[in-house]
Amino acid sequence: MPKINILHESLVKKIAAGEVIERPASVVKELLENSLDAKADEIKIEIESAGKKKIKVSDNGVGMDEQDALLCYKSHTTSKIKQESDLFKIISFGFRGEALASIAAVSNLSITTKVEESDKGILIELEAGKLLKKEYTGCPKGTIIEIKDLFFNLPARKKYLKADNIELSHILRIVTKYALINKSVSIKLIHNKRELINSPKTESVLNNIASIFGIQITKNLLEVDYSNNNIRVKGFISKPTLTRADKTEQYLYINTRAVRNNIISDAVYNAYHTLLFINRHPIFILDTIIPPEDIDVNVHPTKNIVRLKNESLVKNEVFKAIKKTFKENNLIVETSLEQETIKKPIQHYSFPDTKQTTLAVKEKLAEYVVEKKYKENKHLGPFNILGQINKTYIIAENPHGLAVIDQHAVQERVKYERFTKELRKKVIIKQKLMKPRLIELNPIQYEITKNNNMFFENLGFSFQNFGKNTLKLTSIPEIFGKLKSTIFIDIINELLKMKVSLINKEIEERIIRFACRASVKAGDELTMPQMKKLLEELEKADNPYSCPHGRPTIINLSIADLEKKFKRSGWKD
Ligand code: ADP
Ligand code: MG
């Protein structure tokens, strides 16, 4: 018969810590939020070995007196809510009173803090949540919290941590989120003595964006400033010409709290509507300010999801805010929220959603099916090209009857095979740029690119560092044609999304497939000679039957099929 045990307090704390403190970045987030809640306007984060060794956050906030300092690291201790009703109008980041207790339970932690009124500060040292030392000390007003040896007493969790560059990218992401939106706070991030983020106090969020994302992006943003029905929408969105292949450069906030929220992001996408190409995503830094009693923050331990009391109202106001911004900038899209379901954008080119986990299997299967159908002794051509439809399909006659060819799938296939062959033979054809292109990256992108210098070099991208998070791109793989700097950034973001510390053959392969797809121009009108050349290249391909992502390149309707469709088969006339 099972016996019920009462768990020891220290074990309870370790279990609870697992909820909020997953990795060094979670510690950084909690400490940063505490400093902001303490009204600091200068926050310095210093980390070593991506936070695994040390995380130190210093602020000039209100500090704590002795009594509070001795309470703050215990479970369920908070100065932010006093009574139950406060829970329904939260204006601070914290309120659960468990972050410090959780961090303390799984590390060695010290707190140095002083309030304005006191002439001396206090220093306490803890080991796994146990008080080791308490002394008075001279220090300025504010708080310094230092964490050493995170997870020293949770070996399983420690082992689960990723390589430094991955853990660092999580920290960069967190700090970037806060640094972007807190314009009146100076936020600095220093890793192994190297300054990675320096976001000074400023008048406008746009200055923060400029110092973190660079001028190129900043110049292509539109300001959103709208309020109605007690809802305010403030921030910056990219012009429809500045887009990315994914959502990694979207920053969404509710009451300056970084959140994930589909209601709001859907509203933004709906407002962009046909201004966006298929599979392209805008960049935005957008804060929606809602009365605290109209949201519920107490939904998730990490508080990055909030529940909205009136979802449709928020959706509608955000939609109108973005629309108004387009209108003011003479970018008018004819649509309204109501119409949105009826009016569909013209899809020149759409890719199926690829789910990384099942990709490999699906692909193999698709290739197999298509291959089997054709490989039974036949040739694809010769083709008698009849024309192009919807700037997407080539219509031709071949020995098997009527052929419908997806030009984008073919381009992807041809590029992919050429590229992988060049790569295998180590003869990547590079195109030297007449004028080197300066590419501003954000700190997250910069770190990963710098760390994977050789990988990019192998692919055919040559660049040098050019000061603050900027690269000087001098050559690109010739195969990508007139590759815009955005595609280079798309590749970097794709690599970031993969969250790998070491690039292996499989990752390289996935990046190449991605790049070949991203470099194919959607909805391109082709001339006869262009179509002819494309089909000749397809015929020479090792696997002409599908694109590298597994979609078919060609569909054939045989004469027999046609006769069946026209109910001719069996007729004698
Ligand atoms: P919460 O933020 O949910 O209140 P925490 O465990 O993060 O819980 O912090 C507990 C308390 O410690 C806070 O409510 C606050 O009073 C105090 N505190 C923590 N960090 C700081 C800081 N940097 N400056 C001043 N007070 C702090
Ligand atoms: Mg807190």
XYZ file of C-alpha atoms and ligand atoms in Angstrom:
601
model
C 0.000 0.000 0.000
C 1.429 3.430 -0.865
C 2.354 5.554 2.136
C 1.849 9.279 2.082
C 4.843 11.367 3.188
C 4.887 14.980 4.161
C 7.649 16.496 2.050
C 10.461 18.314 3.743
C 10.298 22.092 3.379
C 13.530 22.311 1.399
C 12.222 19.771 -1.092
C 8.935 21.659 -1.404
C 10.934 24.779 -2.244
C 12.997 22.977 -4.841
C 9.831 21.698 -6.489
C 8.273 25.153 -6.471
C 11.495 26.650 -7.864
C 11.189 24.387 -10.871
C 8.054 26.247 -11.917
C 9.509 29.719 -12.161
C 13.225 29.152 -12.479
C 13.892 27.068 -15.514
C 17.210 28.506 -16.588
C 19.522 31.490 -15.982
C 17.300 33.684 -18.148
C 14.404 33.127 -15.729
C 16.550 34.478 -12.888
C 17.463 37.524 -14.953
C 13.800 38.117 -15.714
C 12.693 37.945 -12.077
C 15.487 40.202 -10.836
C 14.937 42.703 -13.607
C 11.235 42.853 -12.772
C 12.009 43.354 -9.086
C 14.322 46.258 -9.918
C 11.662 47.840 -12.103
C 9.074 47.348 -9.378
C 11.496 49.071 -6.979
C 11.341 52.115 -9.303
C 14.981 51.908 -10.289
C 16.030 53.962 -13.300
C 19.456 52.390 -13.571
C 19.804 48.645 -13.777
C 23.016 46.790 -14.475
C 23.052 43.057 -15.170
C 26.423 41.338 -15.061
C 26.678 37.678 -15.910
C 29.380 35.090 -16.266
C 29.246 31.909 -18.333
C 25.773 32.742 -19.579
C 24.569 33.062 -15.997
C 25.540 29.563 -14.990
C 28.380 30.846 -12.838
C 27.156 34.259 -11.810
C 24.227 36.636 -12.237
C 24.473 40.004 -10.567
C 21.786 42.665 -10.844
C 22.413 46.100 -9.351
C 19.764 48.784 -9.179
C 19.235 52.244 -7.721
C 15.665 51.544 -6.640
C 14.032 52.056 -3.252
C 16.023 49.284 -1.573
C 14.998 47.330 1.526
C 15.411 47.953 5.214
C 16.802 45.279 7.493
C 13.455 43.746 8.309
C 12.436 43.439 4.645
C 15.839 42.130 3.614
C 15.452 39.315 6.113
C 11.981 38.507 4.824
C 12.261 38.915 1.083
C 13.884 35.546 0.363
C 11.260 33.544 2.226
C 8.303 31.903 0.471
C 5.156 33.920 -0.085
C 6.609 37.247 0.982
C 5.750 40.303 -1.038
C 5.327 44.024 -0.567
C 3.220 44.285 -3.707
C -0.155 43.060 -2.595
C -1.693 43.465 0.822
C -5.149 41.994 0.528
C -7.113 39.685 -1.711
C -8.775 42.410 -3.754
C -5.327 43.701 -4.826
C -4.927 40.560 -6.869
C -7.477 41.857 -9.350
C -5.779 45.145 -10.089
C -2.089 44.314 -10.325
C 0.129 47.184 -11.392
C 3.511 45.691 -10.491
C 5.395 42.934 -12.295
C 5.653 40.763 -9.203
C 2.939 39.831 -6.736
C 3.371 36.134 -6.040
C 6.197 36.598 -3.553
C 8.049 33.523 -4.632
C 10.751 34.507 -7.095
C 13.483 35.286 -4.583
C 12.529 32.259 -2.478
C 12.701 30.034 -5.549
C 16.027 31.422 -6.725
C 17.474 31.242 -3.218
C 16.435 27.597 -2.888
C 18.580 26.537 -5.843
C 21.653 28.766 -5.569
C 24.017 30.722 -3.388
C 22.559 34.166 -3.125
C 23.619 37.434 -1.578
C 21.665 40.633 -1.140
C 23.176 44.048 -0.480
C 20.571 46.737 -0.016
C 19.925 50.141 1.458
C 16.954 52.470 1.750
C 17.233 56.238 1.413
C 16.467 56.938 5.083
C 19.111 54.653 6.510
C 22.784 55.576 6.741
C 23.997 52.015 6.432
C 23.065 49.132 4.226
C 22.703 45.473 4.984
C 24.345 42.448 3.423
C 22.982 38.940 3.774
C 24.342 35.712 2.386
C 22.340 32.562 1.809
C 23.142 29.035 0.769
C 20.225 27.082 -0.701
C 17.862 29.465 1.096
C 19.599 29.207 4.482
C 20.929 32.371 6.088
C 24.724 32.128 6.471
C 25.694 35.682 7.222
C 24.209 39.078 8.007
C 26.198 42.283 8.377
C 25.918 46.020 8.003
C 27.734 47.597 5.144
C 28.246 50.877 3.382
C 26.465 51.045 0.029
C 24.421 53.457 -2.054
C 20.623 53.436 -2.045
C 19.302 50.470 -3.997
C 19.782 46.764 -4.186
C 22.425 44.383 -5.485
C 21.457 40.749 -5.814
C 24.114 38.258 -6.750
C 23.504 34.629 -7.606
C 26.282 32.100 -7.817
C 26.247 28.467 -8.849
C 22.675 28.264 -10.018
C 21.198 24.754 -9.581
C 24.257 23.553 -7.639
C 21.877 21.418 -5.566
C 19.702 20.338 -8.509
C 22.124 18.364 -10.680
C 19.374 17.138 -12.994
C 18.317 20.685 -13.820
C 21.899 21.801 -14.178
C 22.610 19.048 -16.643
C 19.579 20.066 -18.654
C 21.002 23.535 -19.263
C 22.121 24.192 -22.822
C 25.485 25.396 -24.091
C 26.471 28.916 -23.089
C 25.566 30.492 -26.418
C 22.034 29.123 -26.191
C 21.525 30.170 -22.580
C 22.948 33.551 -23.467
C 20.520 33.982 -26.330
C 17.644 33.399 -23.872
C 19.058 36.094 -21.593
C 19.570 38.480 -24.483
C 15.981 37.957 -25.539
C 14.648 38.715 -22.039
C 16.793 41.790 -21.518
C 15.951 43.066 -25.006
C 12.234 42.836 -24.222
C 12.566 44.990 -21.128
C 15.152 47.370 -22.536
C 13.011 48.172 -25.579
C 9.913 49.232 -23.701
C 11.348 50.903 -20.581
C 12.431 54.174 -22.084
C 13.062 56.008 -18.812
C 15.292 53.284 -17.387
C 18.910 52.679 -18.262
C 19.450 48.949 -18.727
C 22.861 47.390 -19.282
C 23.794 43.784 -19.887
C 27.401 42.716 -19.469
C 28.510 39.167 -20.236
C 31.998 37.999 -19.270
C 32.954 41.682 -18.946
C 31.710 42.472 -22.458
C 28.844 44.925 -22.831
C 26.104 43.378 -24.964
C 23.209 45.730 -24.365
C 23.316 49.353 -23.376
C 19.968 51.028 -23.501
C 20.175 54.493 -21.944
C 17.378 56.565 -20.476
C 15.575 58.361 -23.258
C 12.502 60.329 -24.195
C 11.150 57.883 -26.745
C 10.956 54.130 -27.212
C 12.177 54.817 -30.751
C 15.605 55.708 -29.372
C 15.711 52.377 -27.563
C 14.763 50.619 -30.759
C 17.513 52.477 -32.589
C 20.144 51.575 -30.026
C 19.141 47.897 -29.966
C 17.943 47.173 -33.507
C 19.905 49.805 -35.389
C 19.003 52.649 -37.693
C 18.037 50.553 -40.742
C 15.022 49.095 -38.975
C 14.179 52.290 -37.132
C 13.886 54.193 -40.393
C 11.280 51.750 -41.597
C 8.924 51.870 -38.650
C 5.606 53.631 -38.280
C 4.533 55.087 -34.960
C 1.322 53.841 -33.390
C -0.360 56.064 -30.838
C -4.036 55.516 -30.319
C -6.511 55.538 -27.505
C -10.181 54.773 -27.277
C -12.543 53.076 -24.829
C -9.935 53.187 -22.047
C -7.488 51.264 -24.179
C -4.274 52.756 -25.414
C -2.095 51.251 -28.101
C 1.418 52.621 -28.374
C 4.536 51.562 -30.167
C 6.066 50.980 -33.566
C 5.250 48.663 -36.439
C 7.221 48.004 -39.579
C 6.220 49.377 -42.921
C 4.843 46.534 -45.048
C 8.094 46.566 -47.023
C 10.132 45.554 -43.975
C 9.262 41.987 -43.108
C 10.823 38.796 -41.838
C 10.349 35.099 -42.519
C 9.202 34.511 -38.937
C 7.905 36.224 -35.832
C 11.136 36.450 -33.835
C 11.297 40.228 -34.096
C 7.843 40.887 -32.709
C 7.614 42.325 -29.218
C 4.209 42.484 -27.634
C 3.395 44.030 -24.281
C 0.360 44.548 -22.108
C 0.911 47.361 -19.610
C 4.644 47.132 -20.427
C 4.694 43.486 -19.430
C 6.112 41.332 -22.224
C 3.430 38.799 -23.079
C 2.356 36.284 -25.639
C -1.126 37.109 -26.835
C -2.814 35.809 -29.949
C -5.804 38.141 -29.660
C -3.557 41.153 -30.099
C -1.199 39.688 -32.653
C -4.144 38.441 -34.743
C -5.573 41.942 -34.693
C -2.256 43.335 -35.929
C -2.075 40.785 -38.759
C -5.680 41.451 -39.719
C -4.900 45.122 -40.031
C -1.900 44.484 -42.273
C -4.118 42.212 -44.337
C -3.091 42.233 -47.994
C -0.159 44.533 -47.322
C 1.833 41.471 -46.295
C 3.131 38.847 -48.643
C 2.278 35.273 -47.839
C 4.577 33.880 -45.167
C 6.122 37.230 -44.384
C 5.850 38.751 -40.921
C 6.011 42.333 -39.739
C 8.359 43.601 -37.041
C 6.638 45.341 -34.132
C 7.165 46.668 -30.657
C 3.681 47.277 -29.386
C 2.290 48.040 -25.962
C -1.429 47.793 -25.209
C -2.408 49.633 -22.074
C -5.510 48.247 -20.410
C -6.966 49.158 -16.982
C -5.435 46.665 -14.509
C -8.853 45.502 -13.353
C -9.638 44.394 -16.911
C -6.852 41.841 -17.084
C -5.898 38.799 -15.061
C -2.159 38.319 -14.672
C -2.463 35.426 -12.276
C -2.761 32.796 -14.976
C 0.724 31.415 -15.282
C 3.686 31.282 -12.846
C 5.960 33.135 -15.255
C 3.256 35.734 -15.919
C 3.928 35.979 -19.634
C 0.342 35.162 -20.424
C -2.484 37.376 -19.238
C -6.188 36.892 -19.625
C -8.241 39.731 -21.076
C -11.673 40.367 -19.655
C -13.009 41.766 -22.875
C -11.170 40.091 -25.714
C -13.262 41.374 -28.580
C -12.982 44.974 -27.420
C -9.189 44.764 -27.201
C -8.987 43.021 -30.559
C -11.086 45.683 -32.178
C -9.194 48.617 -30.671
C -5.789 47.188 -31.609
C -7.061 46.562 -35.125
C -8.301 50.138 -35.391
C -5.049 51.489 -33.976
C -2.982 49.770 -36.643
C -5.396 50.710 -39.419
C -5.292 54.321 -38.328
C -1.504 54.217 -38.473
C -1.565 52.927 -42.044
C -4.093 55.522 -43.034
C -2.060 58.357 -41.549
C 0.887 57.111 -43.532
C -1.122 56.774 -46.730
C -0.978 53.008 -46.694
C -4.620 52.175 -47.117
C -5.875 48.646 -47.240
C -9.486 48.187 -48.098
C -10.769 45.903 -45.460
C -12.514 45.923 -42.151
C -12.558 43.393 -39.382
C -16.006 42.205 -40.445
C -15.042 41.744 -44.047
C -11.844 40.038 -43.234
C -13.236 36.530 -43.382
C -14.804 37.078 -46.781
C -11.978 38.876 -48.532
C -9.003 36.638 -48.948
C -5.673 37.920 -50.233
C -4.636 36.662 -53.628
C -2.265 33.878 -52.891
C 0.486 33.814 -55.410
C 2.513 31.381 -53.487
C 1.883 29.610 -50.265
C 3.993 27.067 -48.482
C 2.532 24.428 -46.253
C 3.407 24.831 -42.591
C 6.357 22.639 -41.949
C 6.451 21.057 -38.546
C 10.063 20.354 -37.730
C 9.326 17.214 -35.795
C 7.607 15.382 -38.579
C 9.356 17.002 -41.490
C 11.860 14.276 -42.201
C 9.340 11.480 -42.331
C 6.746 13.374 -44.316
C 9.296 14.444 -46.807
C 10.611 10.993 -47.424
C 7.106 9.741 -47.909
C 6.183 12.491 -50.354
C 9.346 11.972 -52.334
C 8.721 8.304 -52.436
C 5.154 8.578 -53.623
C 5.935 11.075 -56.349
C 9.058 9.266 -57.350
C 7.381 5.928 -57.619
C 4.742 7.323 -59.901
C 7.239 8.692 -62.348
C 10.303 6.589 -62.035
C 8.720 3.643 -63.729
C 11.019 3.995 -66.727
C 9.837 7.374 -67.979
C 11.443 10.682 -68.837
C 9.884 13.971 -67.819
C 10.403 15.748 -71.117
C 10.669 16.891 -73.728
C 8.248 19.659 -72.939
C 6.203 21.677 -75.331
C 5.519 24.759 -73.234
C 2.031 26.194 -73.617
C 2.139 29.015 -71.092
C 2.037 30.162 -67.500
C -0.942 30.649 -65.189
C -1.331 32.690 -62.012
C 2.380 33.540 -62.251
C 2.866 30.223 -60.516
C 2.301 27.274 -62.832
C 3.827 26.369 -66.145
C 1.511 24.467 -68.445
C 3.159 22.166 -70.958
C 2.707 19.031 -72.982
C 5.115 16.173 -72.402
C 5.170 12.514 -73.507
C 2.796 11.666 -70.671
C 0.120 14.171 -71.607
C -0.599 17.461 -69.920
C 1.967 18.648 -67.391
C 1.304 21.279 -64.752
C 4.556 22.430 -63.200
C 4.932 24.469 -60.032
C 7.632 26.949 -60.991
C 8.540 27.774 -57.383
C 8.945 24.158 -56.422
C 11.156 23.676 -59.472
C 13.287 26.711 -58.655
C 13.723 25.459 -55.115
C 14.709 22.008 -56.297
C 17.186 23.291 -58.863
C 18.801 25.752 -56.470
C 18.962 23.179 -53.731
C 20.711 20.573 -55.829
C 23.180 23.032 -57.258
C 23.940 24.427 -53.841
C 24.425 21.099 -52.123
C 26.666 19.908 -54.960
C 28.803 23.040 -54.722
C 28.952 22.610 -50.977
C 30.005 18.974 -51.201
C 32.760 19.820 -53.645
C 33.666 22.864 -51.548
C 33.340 25.117 -54.563
C 30.586 27.469 -53.484
C 30.331 30.161 -56.096
C 30.428 33.479 -54.329
C 29.241 36.759 -55.620
C 31.416 39.600 -54.477
C 29.343 42.637 -53.692
C 30.462 45.686 -55.648
C 29.595 47.781 -52.652
C 29.830 45.903 -49.350
C 26.553 45.988 -47.524
C 26.397 47.089 -43.894
C 24.011 44.952 -41.944
C 22.822 46.022 -38.535
C 21.813 43.169 -36.309
C 20.254 43.130 -32.890
C 22.455 41.810 -30.063
C 20.800 38.377 -30.221
C 21.408 37.992 -33.944
C 24.884 39.428 -33.680
C 26.006 36.901 -31.064
C 24.845 33.882 -33.033
C 26.329 35.149 -36.282
C 29.654 35.910 -34.676
C 29.766 32.495 -33.009
C 29.018 30.750 -36.286
C 31.307 32.720 -38.490
C 32.748 29.617 -40.157
C 29.336 28.175 -40.897
C 28.321 31.289 -42.804
C 31.695 31.420 -44.516
C 31.212 27.825 -45.708
C 27.835 28.726 -47.129
C 29.406 31.555 -49.075
C 28.688 34.578 -46.927
C 31.770 36.619 -46.123
C 31.624 39.419 -43.619
C 33.696 41.364 -41.171
C 32.740 42.984 -37.923
C 32.004 46.620 -38.387
C 31.520 48.012 -34.911
C 28.434 47.931 -32.793
C 26.448 44.848 -33.835
C 27.061 45.684 -37.468
C 28.538 43.418 -40.118
C 30.106 44.364 -43.384
C 28.856 41.801 -45.865
C 31.329 41.469 -48.728
C 30.129 38.403 -50.583
C 27.081 36.168 -50.791
C 26.405 32.774 -52.397
C 25.837 33.505 -56.059
C 22.916 31.097 -56.143
C 20.656 33.421 -54.171
C 20.738 35.999 -56.914
C 19.980 39.492 -55.783
C 19.836 38.494 -52.185
C 18.595 41.279 -50.030
C 20.016 41.794 -46.583
C 16.648 40.689 -45.199
C 17.186 37.157 -46.475
C 20.558 37.037 -44.768
C 18.762 38.092 -41.575
C 16.031 35.508 -42.226
C 18.716 32.825 -42.271
C 20.183 34.126 -39.018
C 16.742 34.095 -37.376
C 16.125 30.579 -38.646
C 19.363 29.470 -37.063
C 18.351 31.199 -33.829
C 15.044 29.376 -33.804
C 16.785 26.019 -34.054
C 18.436 26.606 -30.684
C 21.476 24.471 -31.343
C 24.885 24.957 -29.871
C 26.802 23.113 -32.527
C 25.945 23.142 -36.184
C 25.932 19.684 -37.638
C 25.192 18.380 -41.108
C 21.495 18.105 -40.397
C 21.194 21.742 -39.341
C 23.232 22.818 -42.342
C 20.902 20.856 -44.569
C 17.826 22.458 -43.007
C 19.291 25.937 -43.352
C 20.070 25.327 -47.013
C 16.565 24.089 -47.697
C 15.198 27.123 -45.900
C 17.455 29.494 -47.819
C 16.545 27.987 -51.185
C 12.903 28.447 -50.375
C 13.339 31.971 -49.063
C 15.278 33.038 -52.134
C 12.595 31.982 -54.596
C 10.563 34.931 -55.746
C 6.841 34.448 -55.382
C 4.531 35.171 -58.287
C 7.114 35.859 -60.957
C 6.080 36.290 -64.545
C 8.316 34.095 -66.695
C 9.169 34.469 -70.349
C 9.150 31.447 -72.659
C 12.965 31.145 -72.706
C 13.008 31.387 -68.903
C 10.434 28.618 -68.623
C 12.345 26.517 -71.106
C 15.587 26.920 -69.206
C 13.896 26.083 -65.922
C 12.406 22.870 -67.281
C 15.725 21.844 -68.804
C 17.329 22.288 -65.403
C 14.560 20.267 -63.820
C 15.170 17.405 -66.210
C 18.802 17.329 -65.182
C 17.995 17.230 -61.465
C 18.766 14.102 -59.446
C 15.334 14.160 -57.961
C 13.129 16.255 -60.203
C 9.861 15.107 -58.720
C 9.619 17.188 -55.582
C 10.984 20.336 -53.995
C 13.405 19.934 -51.067
C 10.473 20.358 -48.677
C 8.603 17.473 -50.231
C 5.996 19.188 -52.364
C 5.610 17.838 -55.913
C 7.141 19.829 -58.765
C 4.956 18.410 -61.489
C 1.527 16.941 -61.920
C 0.751 15.008 -65.078
C -2.634 14.329 -66.570
C -2.276 11.533 -69.085
C -4.253 11.450 -72.298
C -6.069 8.466 -70.824
C -6.934 10.536 -67.743
C -8.255 13.294 -69.947
C -10.292 10.863 -71.982
C -11.777 9.474 -68.829
C -12.637 12.949 -67.541
C -14.275 13.828 -70.852
C -16.052 10.506 -70.811
C -14.438 9.549 -74.084
C -12.908 6.284 -73.015
C -14.782 3.326 -74.387
C -16.478 5.494 -77.032
C -15.977 4.745 -80.626
C -16.969 7.614 -82.882
P 7.382 39.626 -5.669
O 8.169 40.384 -6.668
O 6.335 38.779 -6.299
O 6.846 40.489 -4.581
P 9.895 38.430 -4.997
O 10.239 37.151 -4.350
O 10.393 38.671 -6.358
O 8.328 38.574 -4.954
O 10.414 39.606 -4.061
C 9.958 39.662 -2.723
C 10.014 41.062 -2.217
O 11.357 41.484 -2.069
C 9.385 42.085 -3.121
O 7.989 42.177 -2.928
C 10.105 43.365 -2.711
O 9.474 43.956 -1.605
C 11.470 42.879 -2.286
N 12.468 43.079 -3.347
C 12.945 42.148 -4.175
N 13.845 42.677 -5.040
C 13.953 43.982 -4.716
C 14.726 45.079 -5.232
N 15.564 44.934 -6.271
N 14.568 46.286 -4.645
C 13.721 46.445 -3.619
N 12.977 45.461 -3.090
C 13.078 44.240 -3.618
Mg 9.435 39.585 -8.065
